[in-house]
Every structure is written in C-alpha cells, then in structure tokens.
Amino acid sequence: MEENIYVLDMPDFKPVYEQNLEYGYHGKRGEQLKQLLLGTSDYHCMYCFASLKGDRTDLGEIEHSVEKVLSRYLVECVPNMAVTCENCNQSLKRTGEKQRKDNMAPYIEEFEKNLNCQGTKCKAFCKAYAEKRNETDSDRR
C-alpha cells in the first residue's frame, strides 16, 4: 500500500473581509489585514507555504502582488496584498522587478484612468486591477 506523503492541505487563500472594517497596508488597518491574511492562510506563506508561526511572534509580512511603486493606488489596494515569509517577500520583489516596472510603466496612466479605486474600503478585484495583475503574473513566468 502506497501513501502520498507529499499531499498538503492548503487553504484556498480567499479572505472573507468584514464589511465594517477597513483594511490597508499601514497602521491599524495593516495589522487588521495581516491578521486576516494569516488566519486565511492558516499561518503559512501564500507563495511557498512555509510556516509563519514563531514561538513568540507571527513572522508574516505583507507583500504587494503588483509593485506598489507603479501607482499610488496600489499601495493601499487591499486585494493587491498577501502575507508572505521574509524570504519570498524579498526574493519575489527582486526577481525581474526592473523588467516588470519597465514593461508596465507605459500602461499605468491607462490603468489609473480606468480604475474605480475605493482604497482601504476595497475588498474585491476591480477590472483594472485584475488586468494589471494578470499582466504582472505573465511577466513573472
């Protein structure tokens, strides 16, 4: 009898946002988002699934899926954030970052024009962000 010892029970990483809370990248909103994402991921990195639970602290960091330097709207875009381990946060930022920025820079004005940004009140992908994220994901491959 063979057993597959490599099967992981991974969460679906779809946060359920509380309607009366605002989430974000900084301050109290950032802490609320981090705690929600840690719970959603069962305290695992959303990229490599490494454990983010330390003996005395939660080790997760908030990472922007699409570089926040591309648009001021991406800094507080809640759907643009995930919880990661320090290694993924640093390595994913650096791998191909300049090329992604260069490739996307000409399209940022169009992105911002089509954006229906609600900032920290946003809890779902808008069409403009979803398109930008898909373009970034294809650049990473």
Coordinates of C-alpha atoms in Angstrom, one line a residue:
M1 CA 0.0 0.0 0.0
E2 CA 1.5 3.4 -1.1
E3 CA 0.7 6.6 0.6
N4 CA 1.4 10.0 -0.9
I5 CA 3.4 11.7 1.8
Y6 CA 3.6 14.9 -0.3
V7 CA -0.1 15.9 -0.1
L8 CA -0.6 19.3 1.6
D9 CA -3.9 20.5 2.9
M10 CA -3.6 24.1 1.6
P11 CA -6.2 26.7 2.4
D12 CA -7.8 28.5 -0.6
F13 CA -6.4 31.9 0.4
K14 CA -9.7 33.7 -0.2
P15 CA -10.1 36.1 2.7
V16 CA -13.5 36.9 4.0
Y17 CA -13.4 40.6 4.8
E18 CA -15.6 42.1 7.5
Q19 CA -17.8 44.8 5.9
N20 CA -17.4 47.2 8.9
L21 CA -13.6 47.1 8.9
E22 CA -11.2 49.0 6.7
Y23 CA -8.0 47.1 5.7
G24 CA -4.8 48.5 4.3
Y25 CA -1.0 48.5 4.3
H26 CA -0.2 50.9 7.2
G27 CA -1.1 51.2 10.8
K28 CA -4.1 49.6 12.4
R29 CA -5.7 48.8 9.0
G30 CA -2.4 47.0 8.1
E31 CA -2.5 44.9 11.3
Q32 CA -6.1 44.0 10.7
L33 CA -5.3 42.9 7.2
K34 CA -2.2 40.9 8.3
Q35 CA -4.2 39.1 10.9
L36 CA -7.0 38.3 8.4
L37 CA -4.4 37.0 5.9
L38 CA -2.6 35.0 8.5
G39 CA -5.9 33.3 9.5
T40 CA -6.9 32.8 5.9
S41 CA -3.6 31.1 5.1
D42 CA -3.5 29.1 8.4
Y43 CA -0.3 31.0 9.2
H44 CA 1.5 30.0 6.1
C45 CA 3.3 31.9 3.3
M46 CA 0.8 32.4 0.4
Y47 CA 3.7 31.7 -2.1
C48 CA 5.8 28.8 -0.7
F49 CA 3.6 27.6 2.2
A50 CA 6.3 27.9 4.8
S51 CA 5.0 28.2 8.4
L52 CA 4.8 31.8 9.6
K53 CA 4.1 30.9 13.3
G54 CA 7.1 31.5 15.5
D55 CA 7.4 30.7 19.2
R56 CA 6.7 34.3 20.3
T57 CA 5.6 36.1 17.2
D58 CA 3.9 35.9 13.8
L59 CA 6.6 36.0 11.2
G60 CA 4.5 37.0 8.2
E61 CA 5.0 40.2 6.1
I62 CA 2.5 41.9 3.8
E63 CA 3.6 41.8 0.2
H64 CA 2.1 43.7 -2.8
S65 CA 1.4 41.4 -5.7
V66 CA 1.7 44.2 -8.2
E67 CA 4.6 46.6 -7.3
K68 CA 3.2 49.5 -5.3
V69 CA 5.8 51.8 -6.9
L70 CA 3.9 51.6 -10.2
S71 CA 0.9 53.6 -8.9
R72 CA -0.1 55.3 -5.7
Y73 CA -3.4 53.4 -5.8
L74 CA -1.6 50.1 -5.5
V75 CA -0.1 51.0 -2.0
E76 CA -3.5 50.6 -0.2
C77 CA -5.2 48.3 -2.7
V78 CA -6.3 45.6 -0.3
P79 CA -6.7 42.8 -2.9
N80 CA -3.1 43.6 -4.0
M81 CA -1.7 42.3 -0.7
A82 CA -0.8 38.8 0.5
V83 CA 1.0 37.5 3.6
T84 CA 4.4 36.0 2.9
C85 CA 7.6 34.8 4.6
E86 CA 10.5 37.1 4.6
N87 CA 12.3 35.1 2.0
C88 CA 9.5 35.2 -0.6
N89 CA 8.8 38.9 0.2
Q90 CA 12.4 39.8 -0.6
S91 CA 13.1 37.4 -3.4
L92 CA 9.9 37.9 -5.3
K93 CA 10.4 41.7 -5.2
R94 CA 13.8 41.5 -6.7
T95 CA 13.3 38.8 -9.3
G96 CA 12.5 40.7 -12.6
E97 CA 11.3 43.8 -10.7
K98 CA 13.0 46.3 -13.1
Q99 CA 11.8 44.5 -16.2
R100 CA 8.2 44.4 -14.8
K101 CA 8.3 48.1 -13.9
D102 CA 9.7 48.9 -17.4
N103 CA 7.1 46.8 -19.1
M104 CA 4.2 48.2 -17.2
A105 CA 5.2 51.9 -16.9
P106 CA 3.7 52.9 -20.2
Y107 CA 0.3 51.4 -19.2
I108 CA 0.0 52.9 -15.7
E109 CA -1.8 56.1 -16.9
E110 CA -4.4 54.0 -18.7
F111 CA -4.7 51.8 -15.6
E112 CA -5.3 54.7 -13.3
K113 CA -7.8 56.3 -15.7
N114 CA -9.9 53.1 -15.7
L115 CA -9.6 52.5 -12.0
N116 CA -12.6 52.6 -9.7
C117 CA -10.5 52.8 -6.6
Q118 CA -12.1 52.7 -3.1
G119 CA -8.7 52.5 -1.3
T120 CA -8.9 50.9 2.1
K121 CA -12.6 50.2 1.6
C122 CA -12.0 48.0 -1.4
K123 CA -12.5 44.3 -0.8
A124 CA -12.6 42.9 -4.3
F125 CA -10.6 43.0 -7.5
C126 CA -11.7 45.8 -9.8
K127 CA -11.4 45.2 -13.5
A128 CA -8.4 47.5 -14.0
Y129 CA -6.5 45.8 -11.1
A130 CA -7.3 42.3 -12.3
E131 CA -6.0 43.1 -15.8
K132 CA -2.8 44.6 -14.3
R133 CA -2.3 41.6 -12.0
N134 CA -2.7 39.2 -14.9
E135 CA -0.1 41.1 -16.9
T136 CA 2.3 41.1 -13.9
D137 CA 1.8 37.3 -13.4
S138 CA 2.6 36.6 -17.1
D139 CA 5.8 38.8 -16.8
R140 CA 7.0 36.6 -13.8
R141 CA 6.8 33.4 -15.8

